[in-house]
Amino acid sequence: MTQELDYLSRCVAAGRLSRREFLGRATALGVSAAFANSLLAGAARAQGPVRGGILKAGLHSGGSTDSLDPATYTSVVVKSFSYCWGEYLVALAPDGGLENRLAEEVGSSKDAKTWTMKIRKGVEFHNGKTVTAEDVVATLERHSDAKSQSGALGLLKSIDTIKANGDEVVVTLTDPNVDFPYLMTDYHLVIQPNGGKDNPAAGIGAGPYKVSVNEPGARYGGDRFANFWQSDKMGFADQVDILVINDNTARISALQAGQVHMISNVDPKVVDLIKRVPSLKVETASSPSYCCFNMMCDTAPFDNNDLRMALKLAIDREEMVDKILRGYGTIGNDFPVNASYRLSADDIPQREFDADQAKYYYEKSGHSGPILLRVADAGFPGAVNAAQLFQQSCAKAGIAIEVKREPDDGYWSEVWSKQPFYNTSWGGRATQDQIYSTAYLSTASWNDTHFRNEKFDKLLIEARAEFDQDKRKNLYREMGLLLRDEGGVIIPMFAQVIDAISDKVGGYAGFRDNLMNGYAFSKCWLTA
């Protein structure tokens, strides 16, 4: 029986037998579904990458105003597509370490103020130009320039000088930062010819696919780049085809119909339905990604911390994890760090739903009348339902919430970071310093709650220079408490990554963020 199952599983991997047929024969042989699936996974790994075909995906959170300029990225679609056509200095590895990409070596001075990156030789841009240290310098210059409005600006504020020295890039910081290499994993920092200063939205990079289709809000496509420097490990499909499908139901329908091979951001409430389809597989992974409701700290009535505290106490976190995430996640505590991060504190008191305390702070704030909350499922799956649960729990504390549903298209350009109270979500970052620097540092361009706290900023700078891990952990703990008690972000839950793929896809290994942290199109292949 074992030999027969091994043979059948290899047939599936080679595309000569469907997953459904294999499971049917395995059941007839008295084998459990779990064991049968493990045989399939092993066979797929043994089979190895297969070249050819068009790898298709349906992604959420794309809009007609999206651009291929990496500095402007806000949506999952363009971010994911950037890992097809773009290349980075380093990438985050599944074990939390770093994978050298264009930077084949990274080193620092003893005080962590001067960093040297040796740029890999012989790497080619899609326009035929060789990637040089000067291109890297220009890229970092552009993203650290306030005029670019780059989403990475907050990360690069501490850069003093950037210089090319042969095939090396030397970066000098105003203050030490022991995590500097991790900042280079930020998805905005695609290395472009002349840093993208000439035409940042041209989509010319050094990644495994050349841009062939660029239809914002509709479709993106890429053709395999023949001269990609790492073609033995990435870029197996002849083409990648990404459809923007913001509607959750439509994405699932496209996957079931075979129109796409993988989809992102599966709504937890339909996970069990997808699992019943033999040709489909649900992929989940623990993640630092979080769903939140943002209050602008400098805009009335949210410039009153008593009101902000009332709303934080009036949300039922357990209920949201149970009803919105269906258990595919954990409760949040109003600061953006969970156990996925190194040096995360596990002794910060968990904030819980407390109608009496919420009512106390609400009355103390002096506010009266309904509070307008703008929401869209573009922010995170189930956001509208989550807002309604929030509305109901607030009512128990005497707080009136008016929920206004906004259209998904245009949500990131018209609502996010512009309206005073709205829902959003954040993907995790490589380090605590990175998420805090990107979203909560006073000078960060993506500070979408307008939280500005001098003490918080000082602690962040101090933590960057601290080599002692215990001391650094305590600094991060203090920052978490400050944001939790004075910030404008309400984080009821951290969501697991939930993607769904066809059994025709090989090489999938999820971690941290949707679609293998963006690399699914580059590292996966079609088995048939």
Coordinates of C-alpha atoms in Angstrom, one line a residue:
M1 CA 0.0 0.0 0.0
T2 CA 2.8 2.4 0.9
Q3 CA 4.5 2.0 -2.5
E4 CA 1.2 2.6 -4.3
L5 CA 0.5 5.8 -2.3
D6 CA 4.1 7.0 -3.0
Y7 CA 3.6 6.4 -6.7
L8 CA 0.2 8.2 -6.7
S9 CA 1.5 11.2 -4.8
R10 CA 4.4 11.5 -7.3
C11 CA 1.7 11.4 -10.1
V12 CA 0.0 14.4 -8.4
A13 CA 3.2 16.3 -8.1
A14 CA 3.9 15.6 -11.8
G15 CA 0.4 16.7 -12.8
R16 CA -0.7 13.3 -14.1
L17 CA -3.3 12.9 -11.3
S18 CA -5.6 15.4 -9.6
R19 CA -5.5 16.0 -5.9
R20 CA -9.2 15.0 -5.7
E21 CA -8.4 11.6 -7.5
F22 CA -5.5 11.0 -5.2
L23 CA -7.5 11.6 -2.0
G24 CA -10.3 9.4 -3.3
R25 CA -7.9 6.5 -3.9
A26 CA -6.2 7.1 -0.6
T27 CA -9.5 6.9 1.3
A28 CA -10.3 3.7 -0.5
L29 CA -7.0 2.3 0.8
G30 CA -8.0 3.2 4.4
V31 CA -5.6 6.2 4.7
S32 CA -6.6 9.3 6.8
A33 CA -6.9 12.6 5.0
A34 CA -4.1 14.1 7.2
F35 CA -1.6 11.4 6.2
A36 CA -2.6 11.6 2.6
N37 CA -2.0 15.4 2.6
S38 CA 1.4 14.9 4.2
L39 CA 2.4 12.5 1.4
L40 CA 1.3 15.2 -1.2
A41 CA 3.4 17.8 0.5
G42 CA 6.4 15.6 0.6
A43 CA 6.0 14.7 -3.0
A44 CA 5.7 18.3 -4.1
R45 CA 9.0 19.1 -2.2
A46 CA 10.7 16.2 -3.8
Q47 CA 9.5 17.1 -7.2
G48 CA 11.1 20.5 -6.9
P49 CA 10.4 23.6 -9.0
V50 CA 8.7 23.3 -12.3
R51 CA 9.1 25.9 -15.0
G52 CA 6.5 27.3 -17.2
G53 CA 2.9 28.5 -17.2
I54 CA 1.1 31.6 -16.0
L55 CA 0.8 31.9 -12.3
K56 CA -2.4 33.8 -11.5
A57 CA -3.5 35.5 -8.3
G58 CA -6.5 37.5 -7.0
L59 CA -5.5 40.1 -4.5
H60 CA -7.4 42.5 -2.3
S61 CA -6.8 46.2 -1.5
G62 CA -6.1 47.6 -4.9
G63 CA -7.3 50.9 -6.2
S64 CA -7.4 53.0 -9.4
T65 CA -5.0 55.6 -7.8
D66 CA -2.3 53.0 -7.1
S67 CA 1.2 53.7 -8.6
L68 CA 4.3 51.6 -9.2
D69 CA 6.3 54.2 -7.5
P70 CA 7.5 52.3 -4.4
A71 CA 7.6 55.5 -2.3
T72 CA 3.8 55.7 -2.6
Y73 CA 2.8 52.1 -1.8
T74 CA -0.2 51.7 0.5
S75 CA -2.0 48.8 -1.0
V76 CA -1.3 45.1 -0.8
V77 CA -1.5 44.7 -4.6
V78 CA 1.3 47.0 -5.6
K79 CA 3.4 45.9 -2.6
S80 CA 3.0 42.3 -3.6
F81 CA 3.7 43.1 -7.3
S82 CA 6.9 44.9 -6.3
Y83 CA 8.4 41.5 -5.2
C84 CA 7.9 40.4 -8.8
W85 CA 9.6 43.2 -10.6
G86 CA 11.7 44.7 -7.8
E87 CA 14.8 43.7 -5.9
Y88 CA 15.9 44.6 -2.4
L89 CA 19.2 44.9 -0.5
V90 CA 18.1 42.2 2.0
A91 CA 14.9 40.3 2.8
L92 CA 13.4 38.9 6.0
A93 CA 13.9 35.2 6.3
P94 CA 11.3 32.8 7.9
D95 CA 13.5 32.3 10.9
G96 CA 13.6 36.0 11.6
G97 CA 17.1 36.6 10.3
L98 CA 18.1 38.3 7.1
E99 CA 18.7 36.9 3.6
N100 CA 21.2 38.8 1.5
R101 CA 19.8 40.0 -1.8
L102 CA 21.6 42.8 -3.7
A103 CA 23.7 43.4 -0.6
E104 CA 25.9 40.3 -0.4
E105 CA 27.6 41.5 2.7
V106 CA 26.5 43.9 5.5
G107 CA 28.7 45.1 8.3
S108 CA 29.0 48.0 10.8
S109 CA 31.3 50.0 13.0
K110 CA 31.5 49.0 16.7
D111 CA 29.1 51.9 17.6
A112 CA 26.6 50.8 14.9
K113 CA 26.7 54.3 13.4
T114 CA 28.5 53.5 10.2
W115 CA 27.1 50.6 8.0
T116 CA 28.8 49.2 4.9
M117 CA 26.9 47.2 2.3
K118 CA 28.8 45.4 -0.4
I119 CA 26.7 45.4 -3.6
R120 CA 26.5 42.1 -5.6
K121 CA 28.2 42.3 -8.9
G122 CA 26.7 41.3 -12.2
V123 CA 23.1 42.0 -11.4
E124 CA 21.1 43.5 -14.2
F125 CA 18.1 45.9 -14.3
H126 CA 15.3 45.1 -16.8
N127 CA 16.6 48.0 -19.0
G128 CA 19.9 46.3 -19.4
K129 CA 21.8 48.5 -17.0
T130 CA 24.0 46.9 -14.3
V131 CA 23.0 47.5 -10.7
T132 CA 25.7 49.7 -9.0
A133 CA 26.4 51.1 -5.6
E134 CA 25.4 54.5 -7.1
D135 CA 21.9 53.2 -7.8
V136 CA 21.6 52.1 -4.2
V137 CA 22.8 55.5 -2.9
A138 CA 20.3 57.3 -5.2
T139 CA 17.5 55.0 -4.0
L140 CA 18.2 55.7 -0.3
E141 CA 18.6 59.4 -1.1
R142 CA 15.2 59.6 -2.7
H143 CA 13.3 57.8 0.0
S144 CA 15.0 59.8 2.8
D145 CA 14.1 63.1 1.0
A146 CA 11.0 64.6 2.6
K147 CA 9.9 65.8 -0.8
S148 CA 9.4 62.2 -2.0
Q149 CA 6.7 61.6 0.7
S150 CA 8.0 58.1 0.9
G151 CA 6.4 55.6 3.3
A152 CA 10.0 54.7 4.3
L153 CA 10.9 58.3 5.3
G154 CA 10.4 57.7 9.0
L155 CA 12.8 54.8 8.9
L156 CA 15.5 56.8 7.2
K157 CA 15.4 60.0 9.3
S158 CA 18.6 59.1 11.1
I159 CA 20.7 58.9 8.0
D160 CA 23.4 61.5 7.9
T161 CA 25.4 60.6 4.8
I162 CA 25.2 58.0 2.0
K163 CA 28.2 57.4 -0.2
A164 CA 29.3 55.0 -2.8
N165 CA 32.8 53.6 -2.5
G166 CA 33.5 51.3 -5.4
D167 CA 31.0 48.4 -5.1
E168 CA 30.2 49.4 -1.5
V169 CA 27.6 51.7 0.0
V170 CA 28.6 53.4 3.2
V171 CA 25.8 54.8 5.3
T172 CA 26.5 57.0 8.3
L173 CA 23.8 57.6 10.9
T174 CA 23.3 60.5 13.2
D175 CA 22.6 58.0 16.0
P176 CA 23.5 54.3 16.4
N177 CA 21.0 51.7 15.2
V178 CA 21.8 48.1 15.8
D179 CA 18.8 47.1 13.7
F180 CA 19.7 49.2 10.6
P181 CA 20.0 46.2 8.2
Y182 CA 16.4 45.2 9.1
L183 CA 15.2 48.6 8.0
M184 CA 16.4 47.8 4.4
T185 CA 13.7 45.0 4.2
D186 CA 11.0 47.7 4.0
Y187 CA 8.9 47.1 0.9
H188 CA 9.2 50.7 -0.3
L189 CA 13.0 50.4 -0.7
V190 CA 13.0 48.7 -4.2
I191 CA 16.4 49.4 -5.8
Q192 CA 15.8 51.3 -9.0
P193 CA 18.0 52.7 -11.8
N194 CA 19.3 56.1 -10.4
G195 CA 17.1 55.4 -7.4
G196 CA 13.9 56.1 -9.4
K197 CA 14.7 59.8 -9.5
D198 CA 14.1 59.9 -13.3
N199 CA 10.9 57.9 -13.5
P200 CA 9.9 56.3 -10.2
A201 CA 6.7 54.7 -11.5
A202 CA 8.3 53.0 -14.5
G203 CA 8.4 49.6 -12.8
I204 CA 12.0 49.0 -13.9
G205 CA 13.8 46.9 -11.3
A206 CA 16.1 43.8 -11.0
G207 CA 13.5 41.3 -10.0
P208 CA 12.5 38.0 -11.6
Y209 CA 9.7 39.5 -13.7
K210 CA 9.6 42.4 -16.1
V211 CA 6.4 44.6 -15.9
S212 CA 4.2 43.8 -18.9
V213 CA 0.8 45.0 -17.6
N214 CA 0.1 48.0 -15.4
E215 CA -3.6 48.7 -15.0
P216 CA -4.1 50.3 -11.6
G217 CA -7.2 48.9 -9.8
A218 CA -7.6 46.1 -12.3
R219 CA -4.6 44.0 -13.3
Y220 CA -0.8 43.7 -13.2
G221 CA 1.4 41.3 -15.1
G222 CA 5.0 40.3 -15.6
D223 CA 7.1 38.3 -18.0
R224 CA 10.0 36.2 -16.7
F225 CA 13.2 38.2 -16.9
A226 CA 15.8 36.1 -18.7
N227 CA 18.8 37.7 -17.1
F228 CA 17.6 37.5 -13.5
W229 CA 20.6 36.9 -11.2
Q230 CA 19.0 34.1 -9.2
S231 CA 16.9 32.2 -11.7
D232 CA 17.7 28.9 -10.1
K233 CA 15.7 29.9 -7.0
M234 CA 13.0 32.3 -8.1
G235 CA 10.9 33.2 -11.1
F236 CA 9.7 29.8 -12.3
A237 CA 6.5 30.7 -14.1
D238 CA 6.7 32.2 -17.6
Q239 CA 4.3 34.9 -16.5
V240 CA 2.6 36.2 -13.4
D241 CA -0.9 37.7 -13.7
I242 CA -2.4 39.5 -10.7
L243 CA -6.1 40.5 -10.7
V244 CA -7.4 43.1 -8.4
I245 CA -10.4 41.5 -6.7
N246 CA -11.4 43.6 -3.7
D247 CA -14.6 41.7 -3.0
N248 CA -14.0 38.7 -0.7
T249 CA -16.7 36.6 -2.3
A250 CA -15.5 37.3 -5.8
R251 CA -11.9 36.3 -4.9
I252 CA -13.0 33.0 -3.6
S253 CA -15.3 32.4 -6.6
A254 CA -12.3 33.1 -8.9
L255 CA -10.2 30.6 -7.0
Q256 CA -12.9 27.9 -7.1
A257 CA -13.5 28.5 -10.8
G258 CA -9.8 28.1 -11.6
Q259 CA -9.4 31.7 -12.8
V260 CA -6.6 32.2 -10.3
H261 CA -4.3 29.9 -8.4
M262 CA -4.0 31.8 -5.2
I263 CA -5.8 34.5 -3.3
S264 CA -4.9 36.7 -0.3
N265 CA -6.7 37.8 2.8
V266 CA -9.3 35.1 3.1
D267 CA -12.2 36.0 5.3
P268 CA -12.1 33.7 8.3
K269 CA -15.8 33.0 8.1
V270 CA -15.4 31.1 4.8
V271 CA -12.2 29.1 5.7
D272 CA -14.2 26.0 6.5
L273 CA -16.0 26.2 3.2
I274 CA -12.8 26.4 1.3
K275 CA -11.3 23.4 3.2
R276 CA -14.2 21.3 1.9
V277 CA -13.0 21.7 -1.7
P278 CA -10.4 19.0 -2.4
S279 CA -8.5 21.0 -5.0
L280 CA -7.9 23.9 -2.7
K281 CA -5.8 24.4 0.4
V282 CA -6.0 27.1 3.1
E283 CA -2.6 28.4 4.3
T284 CA -2.4 30.0 7.7
A285 CA 0.5 31.4 9.7
S286 CA 1.0 33.4 12.9
S287 CA 1.6 37.1 12.1
P288 CA 2.4 40.5 13.6
S289 CA -0.3 42.0 11.3
Y290 CA -3.1 43.8 13.2
C291 CA -6.5 45.2 12.6
C292 CA -7.3 48.6 14.2
F293 CA -9.4 51.6 14.5
N294 CA -7.5 54.9 14.2
M295 CA -8.3 58.2 16.0
M296 CA -6.4 61.3 15.0
C297 CA -4.8 62.6 18.2
D298 CA -4.7 66.2 17.0
T299 CA -8.3 66.4 15.7
A300 CA -11.4 67.0 17.9
P301 CA -12.9 65.2 19.6
F302 CA -10.0 62.7 19.6
D303 CA -7.5 65.3 20.9
N304 CA -9.0 64.4 24.3
N305 CA -7.2 61.4 25.8
D306 CA -10.1 60.7 28.1
L307 CA -12.3 60.1 25.1
R308 CA -9.7 58.0 23.4
M309 CA -9.4 55.9 26.6
A310 CA -13.2 55.5 26.8
L311 CA -13.3 54.1 23.3
K312 CA -10.3 51.7 24.1
L313 CA -12.2 50.4 27.1
A314 CA -15.5 50.1 25.2
I315 CA -14.3 47.5 22.7
D316 CA -14.9 43.8 23.3
R317 CA -11.7 42.3 22.0
E318 CA -12.5 38.6 22.7
E319 CA -15.8 39.0 20.9
M320 CA -14.0 40.4 17.8
V321 CA -11.5 37.6 17.7
D322 CA -14.3 35.0 18.0
K323 CA -16.8 36.6 15.6
I324 CA -14.6 38.4 13.1
L325 CA -11.5 36.3 13.0
R326 CA -13.3 33.1 14.0
G327 CA -10.4 32.3 16.2
Y328 CA -7.7 32.9 13.5
G329 CA -5.9 35.5 15.6
T330 CA -5.3 36.8 19.1
I331 CA -6.5 39.8 21.1
G332 CA -4.6 43.1 20.8
N333 CA -3.6 45.5 23.5
D334 CA -3.5 48.9 21.7
F335 CA 0.2 48.8 20.8
P336 CA 1.4 47.1 17.6
V337 CA 3.6 44.4 19.1
N338 CA 2.8 40.7 19.8
A339 CA 4.9 37.6 20.3
S340 CA 6.0 37.5 16.7
Y341 CA 8.6 40.2 17.5
R342 CA 11.9 39.7 19.2
L343 CA 12.2 41.4 22.6
S344 CA 8.4 41.6 23.0
A345 CA 7.2 42.2 26.6
D346 CA 4.8 39.6 28.0
D347 CA 3.9 41.4 31.2
I348 CA 2.0 44.5 30.0
P349 CA -1.5 44.3 31.5
Q350 CA -4.1 43.2 29.0
R351 CA -6.8 45.8 28.4
E352 CA -10.3 44.3 28.6
F353 CA -13.8 45.4 27.9
D354 CA -15.1 47.5 30.8
A355 CA -18.3 49.3 30.2
D356 CA -18.2 51.1 33.6
Q357 CA -14.7 52.4 33.2
A358 CA -15.5 53.4 29.6
K359 CA -18.5 55.3 30.8
Y360 CA -16.4 57.0 33.5
Y361 CA -13.8 58.3 31.0
Y362 CA -16.5 59.2 28.4
E363 CA -18.2 61.4 31.0
K364 CA -14.9 62.8 32.1
S365 CA -14.1 63.8 28.5
G366 CA -17.1 66.1 28.4
H367 CA -18.1 64.8 24.9
S368 CA -21.7 64.4 23.9
G369 CA -23.4 63.3 20.7
P370 CA -22.7 60.5 18.2
I371 CA -19.1 59.7 17.0
L372 CA -18.7 59.1 13.3
L373 CA -16.6 56.0 12.4
R374 CA -15.8 55.4 8.7
V375 CA -15.2 51.8 7.7
A376 CA -14.6 49.6 4.7
D377 CA -13.7 46.0 4.3
A378 CA -10.7 47.2 2.2
G379 CA -9.2 48.0 5.6
F380 CA -9.4 44.4 6.8
P381 CA -11.9 41.5 6.0
G382 CA -15.0 41.8 8.2
A383 CA -14.3 45.5 9.1
V384 CA -17.9 46.5 8.6
N385 CA -19.2 43.8 10.9
A386 CA -16.4 44.6 13.4
A387 CA -17.5 48.2 13.4
Q388 CA -21.1 47.1 14.2
L389 CA -19.8 45.0 17.1
F390 CA -17.8 48.0 18.3
Q391 CA -21.0 50.2 18.0
Q392 CA -22.9 47.7 20.2
S393 CA -20.3 47.4 22.9
C394 CA -19.9 51.2 23.0
A395 CA -23.7 51.5 23.5
K396 CA -23.3 49.5 26.7
A397 CA -21.1 52.3 28.0
G398 CA -23.5 55.1 26.8
I399 CA -21.3 56.0 23.9
A400 CA -23.1 56.5 20.5
I401 CA -21.1 55.4 17.4
E402 CA -22.4 56.2 13.9
V403 CA -21.0 53.7 11.4
K404 CA -20.6 55.0 7.9
R405 CA -19.6 52.4 5.3
E406 CA -17.2 53.8 2.7
P407 CA -16.5 52.3 -0.8
D408 CA -13.5 50.0 -1.0
D409 CA -12.2 51.7 -4.1
G410 CA -10.5 54.9 -3.1
Y411 CA -10.5 54.1 0.6
W412 CA -6.7 54.4 0.9
S413 CA -6.6 57.7 -0.9
E414 CA -9.7 59.3 0.5
V415 CA -10.2 57.9 4.0
W416 CA -7.0 56.4 5.4
S417 CA -4.9 59.0 7.2
K418 CA -7.3 61.8 6.2
Q419 CA -10.5 61.2 8.2
P420 CA -10.4 61.5 12.1
F421 CA -11.8 58.0 12.9
Y422 CA -11.6 55.0 10.6
N423 CA -10.5 51.4 10.3
T424 CA -7.3 50.1 8.8
S425 CA -4.7 47.3 9.2
W426 CA -1.0 47.1 9.3
G427 CA 1.2 44.3 8.1
G428 CA 4.0 43.5 10.5
R429 CA 7.5 44.7 10.2
A430 CA 10.9 43.0 10.7
T431 CA 11.5 44.7 14.1
Q432 CA 9.8 46.7 16.8
D433 CA 11.9 49.7 15.8
Q434 CA 10.7 49.5 12.2
I435 CA 6.9 49.4 13.1
Y436 CA 7.3 52.2 15.6
S437 CA 9.5 54.3 13.3
T438 CA 7.1 53.8 10.4
A439 CA 3.8 54.5 12.1
Y440 CA 4.3 56.2 15.5
L441 CA 7.4 58.3 15.5
S442 CA 6.3 61.9 15.6
T443 CA 8.1 62.7 12.3
A444 CA 7.0 59.6 10.4
S445 CA 5.2 60.4 7.2
W446 CA 2.8 57.4 7.8
N447 CA 1.9 58.4 11.3
D448 CA -1.7 57.8 10.6
T449 CA -3.0 58.6 14.1
H450 CA -0.9 61.8 14.4
F451 CA 0.5 60.5 17.7
R452 CA 3.3 62.9 18.7
N453 CA 5.0 62.2 22.0
E454 CA 8.5 63.5 22.8
K455 CA 9.2 60.9 25.4
F456 CA 8.2 58.1 23.0
D457 CA 10.6 59.5 20.4
K458 CA 13.5 59.7 22.8
L459 CA 12.9 56.1 24.0
L460 CA 12.9 55.0 20.3
I461 CA 16.2 56.6 19.6
E462 CA 17.7 55.2 22.8
A463 CA 16.5 51.7 22.0
R464 CA 18.2 51.8 18.6
A465 CA 21.6 52.3 20.2
E466 CA 21.2 49.8 23.0
F467 CA 23.2 46.6 22.5
D468 CA 22.1 45.0 25.8
Q469 CA 19.0 42.9 24.9
D470 CA 17.4 43.1 28.3
K471 CA 17.7 46.9 28.5
R472 CA 16.4 47.2 25.0
K473 CA 13.4 45.0 25.8
N474 CA 12.6 47.3 28.8
L475 CA 12.8 50.4 26.6
Y476 CA 10.4 48.8 24.1
R477 CA 8.1 47.9 27.0
E478 CA 8.0 51.5 28.1
M479 CA 7.2 52.6 24.6
G480 CA 4.4 50.1 24.3
L481 CA 2.8 51.3 27.6
L482 CA 3.0 54.9 26.3
L483 CA 1.3 54.1 23.1
R484 CA -1.2 51.9 24.8
D485 CA -2.3 54.5 27.3
E486 CA -1.9 57.8 25.3
G487 CA -1.9 56.8 21.6
G488 CA -4.7 57.1 19.1
V489 CA -4.7 53.5 17.9
I490 CA -7.3 50.9 19.1
I491 CA -5.9 47.4 18.3
P492 CA -8.6 44.8 19.2
M493 CA -6.9 41.9 17.4
F494 CA -3.8 40.5 15.6
A495 CA -4.9 38.4 12.6
Q496 CA -3.3 35.3 11.3
V497 CA -2.3 35.3 7.7
I498 CA -5.0 33.4 5.7
D499 CA -4.3 32.6 2.1
A500 CA -5.9 30.0 -0.2
I501 CA -4.1 28.2 -3.0
S502 CA -4.9 25.7 -5.7
D503 CA -3.4 22.2 -5.6
K504 CA -1.6 23.2 -8.8
V505 CA 0.7 25.4 -6.8
G506 CA 4.0 24.1 -5.5
G507 CA 6.6 25.6 -3.2
Y508 CA 4.2 27.5 -0.9
A509 CA 5.6 28.1 2.6
G510 CA 3.7 30.9 4.4
F511 CA 5.1 33.1 7.1
R512 CA 4.3 36.5 8.7
D513 CA 2.4 38.2 5.9
N514 CA 0.1 37.4 3.0
L515 CA 1.4 35.3 0.2
M516 CA 4.8 34.3 1.7
N517 CA 5.5 37.9 2.8
G518 CA 5.1 38.9 -0.8
Y519 CA 7.4 36.3 -2.4
A520 CA 4.8 33.7 -3.4
F521 CA 4.8 34.8 -7.1
S522 CA 8.6 34.6 -7.3
K523 CA 9.2 31.4 -5.3
C524 CA 6.1 29.3 -6.2
W525 CA 5.5 27.3 -9.3
L526 CA 2.8 25.4 -11.2
T527 CA 2.9 21.7 -10.8
A528 CA 0.7 21.1 -13.7

